[in-house]
């Protein structure tokens, strides 16, 4: 291709004048949401789908819905539910990153567009374009789904809800300076003298993980 263009006297395209994708994500982090599906197979070999939404700025993750039949109508209703849960905070966001899965229909995009949120579709076969959300999906697989057996849809919903509360409120993140996602929004707690306290361990999900 280069030889053909060179022979035709066509120079390479000039560099883009706007910011790179990485620069855009960094500059707009607190106004960006990302969403994707994670699938889980139950002990009865039934495949379930969970829709996970994440806030780029704070890394808080939310469960938008769990279903065995992720139709366009179901996904659209999940979008309405998650915006309802965000309430007034939903107005802070300007962009939503999603892939080109056919389960994300025009109706799904319209729900966010009506709230003033612009939907950005990631390129085909480019998971790094939605790397933060993909990282959370990978975390759920490694830390949760690869370590337990899921019985049914309700069981998956309960375990994901419990794990995401733990992740948002008690799990520090290197990308947040070892703060939890909730602390990234409210600020770090006041310093204390650890010598005055005993370390206690709280089991989460029956001991699958712990809080200290």
mmCIF file of C-alpha atoms in Angstrom, residues 83-153:
data_model
loop_
_atom_site.group_PDB
_atom_site.id
_atom_site.type_symbol
_atom_site.label_atom_id
_atom_site.label_comp_id
_atom_site.label_asym_id
_atom_site.label_seq_id
_atom_site.Cartn_x
_atom_site.Cartn_y
_atom_site.Cartn_z
ATOM 1 C CA UNK A 83 -29.738 6.599 35.282
ATOM 2 C CA UNK A 84 -32.531 6.588 37.851
ATOM 3 C CA UNK A 85 -30.114 5.192 40.442
ATOM 4 C CA UNK A 86 -27.532 7.867 39.628
ATOM 5 C CA UNK A 87 -30.278 10.490 40.152
ATOM 6 C CA UNK A 88 -28.864 14.021 40.130
ATOM 7 C CA UNK A 89 -25.317 12.730 39.730
ATOM 8 C CA UNK A 90 -26.272 11.573 36.240
ATOM 9 C CA UNK A 91 -26.173 15.188 35.088
ATOM 10 C CA UNK A 92 -22.429 15.289 35.767
ATOM 11 C CA UNK A 93 -21.675 12.895 32.914
ATOM 12 C CA UNK A 94 -21.235 13.939 29.289
ATOM 13 C CA UNK A 95 -20.029 10.775 27.549
ATOM 14 C CA UNK A 96 -20.784 7.035 27.570
ATOM 15 C CA UNK A 97 -18.340 4.557 26.036
ATOM 16 C CA UNK A 98 -19.720 1.254 24.764
ATOM 17 C CA UNK A 99 -18.776 -1.359 22.197
ATOM 18 C CA UNK A 100 -20.737 -2.202 19.049
ATOM 19 C CA UNK A 101 -22.646 -5.161 20.488
ATOM 20 C CA UNK A 102 -26.050 -5.447 18.792
ATOM 21 C CA UNK A 103 -27.673 -5.591 22.233
ATOM 22 C CA UNK A 104 -26.983 -1.854 22.480
ATOM 23 C CA UNK A 105 -29.784 -0.577 20.273
ATOM 24 C CA UNK A 106 -30.809 2.906 19.134
ATOM 25 C CA UNK A 107 -33.319 2.923 21.985
ATOM 26 C CA UNK A 108 -30.478 2.351 24.459
ATOM 27 C CA UNK A 109 -28.525 5.288 23.022
ATOM 28 C CA UNK A 110 -31.618 7.496 23.092
ATOM 29 C CA UNK A 111 -32.039 6.998 26.851
ATOM 30 C CA UNK A 112 -28.617 8.548 27.439
ATOM 31 C CA UNK A 113 -28.978 11.153 24.698
ATOM 32 C CA UNK A 114 -32.141 12.424 26.380
ATOM 33 C CA UNK A 115 -30.027 13.120 29.469
ATOM 34 C CA UNK A 116 -27.436 15.036 27.438
ATOM 35 C CA UNK A 117 -24.945 12.151 27.434
ATOM 36 C CA UNK A 118 -23.171 11.513 24.136
ATOM 37 C CA UNK A 119 -22.621 7.835 23.249
ATOM 38 C CA UNK A 120 -19.144 6.986 21.931
ATOM 39 C CA UNK A 121 -18.785 3.601 20.202
ATOM 40 C CA UNK A 122 -15.415 1.915 20.494
ATOM 41 C CA UNK A 123 -13.791 0.588 17.284
ATOM 42 C CA UNK A 124 -14.256 -3.033 16.289
ATOM 43 C CA UNK A 125 -11.949 -5.483 18.067
ATOM 44 C CA UNK A 126 -10.359 -2.705 20.106
ATOM 45 C CA UNK A 127 -10.941 -3.596 23.773
ATOM 46 C CA UNK A 128 -8.246 -1.127 24.862
ATOM 47 C CA UNK A 129 -10.506 1.700 23.700
ATOM 48 C CA UNK A 130 -12.719 0.813 26.683
ATOM 49 C CA UNK A 131 -9.870 -0.398 28.864
ATOM 50 C CA UNK A 132 -11.178 0.724 32.269
ATOM 51 C CA UNK A 133 -14.474 -1.099 31.830
ATOM 52 C CA UNK A 134 -12.713 -4.148 30.397
ATOM 53 C CA UNK A 135 -10.443 -4.099 33.436
ATOM 54 C CA UNK A 136 -13.442 -4.280 35.760
ATOM 55 C CA UNK A 137 -14.912 -7.152 33.708
ATOM 56 C CA UNK A 138 -11.606 -8.998 34.038
ATOM 57 C CA UNK A 139 -11.522 -8.289 37.772
ATOM 58 C CA UNK A 140 -14.998 -9.765 38.208
ATOM 59 C CA UNK A 141 -13.921 -12.910 36.385
ATOM 60 C CA UNK A 142 -10.687 -13.369 38.363
ATOM 61 C CA UNK A 143 -11.903 -12.346 41.806
ATOM 62 C CA UNK A 144 -15.478 -13.589 41.725
ATOM 63 C CA UNK A 145 -16.761 -15.794 38.927
ATOM 64 C CA UNK A 146 -13.672 -18.028 38.649
ATOM 65 C CA UNK A 147 -13.880 -18.704 42.403
ATOM 66 C CA UNK A 148 -17.534 -19.588 42.902
ATOM 67 C CA UNK A 149 -20.416 -21.503 41.366
ATOM 68 C CA UNK A 150 -23.479 -19.506 40.359
ATOM 69 C CA UNK A 151 -26.830 -21.217 40.919
ATOM 70 C CA UNK A 152 -29.272 -18.945 39.125
ATOM 71 C CA UNK A 153 -30.086 -15.384 38.100
#
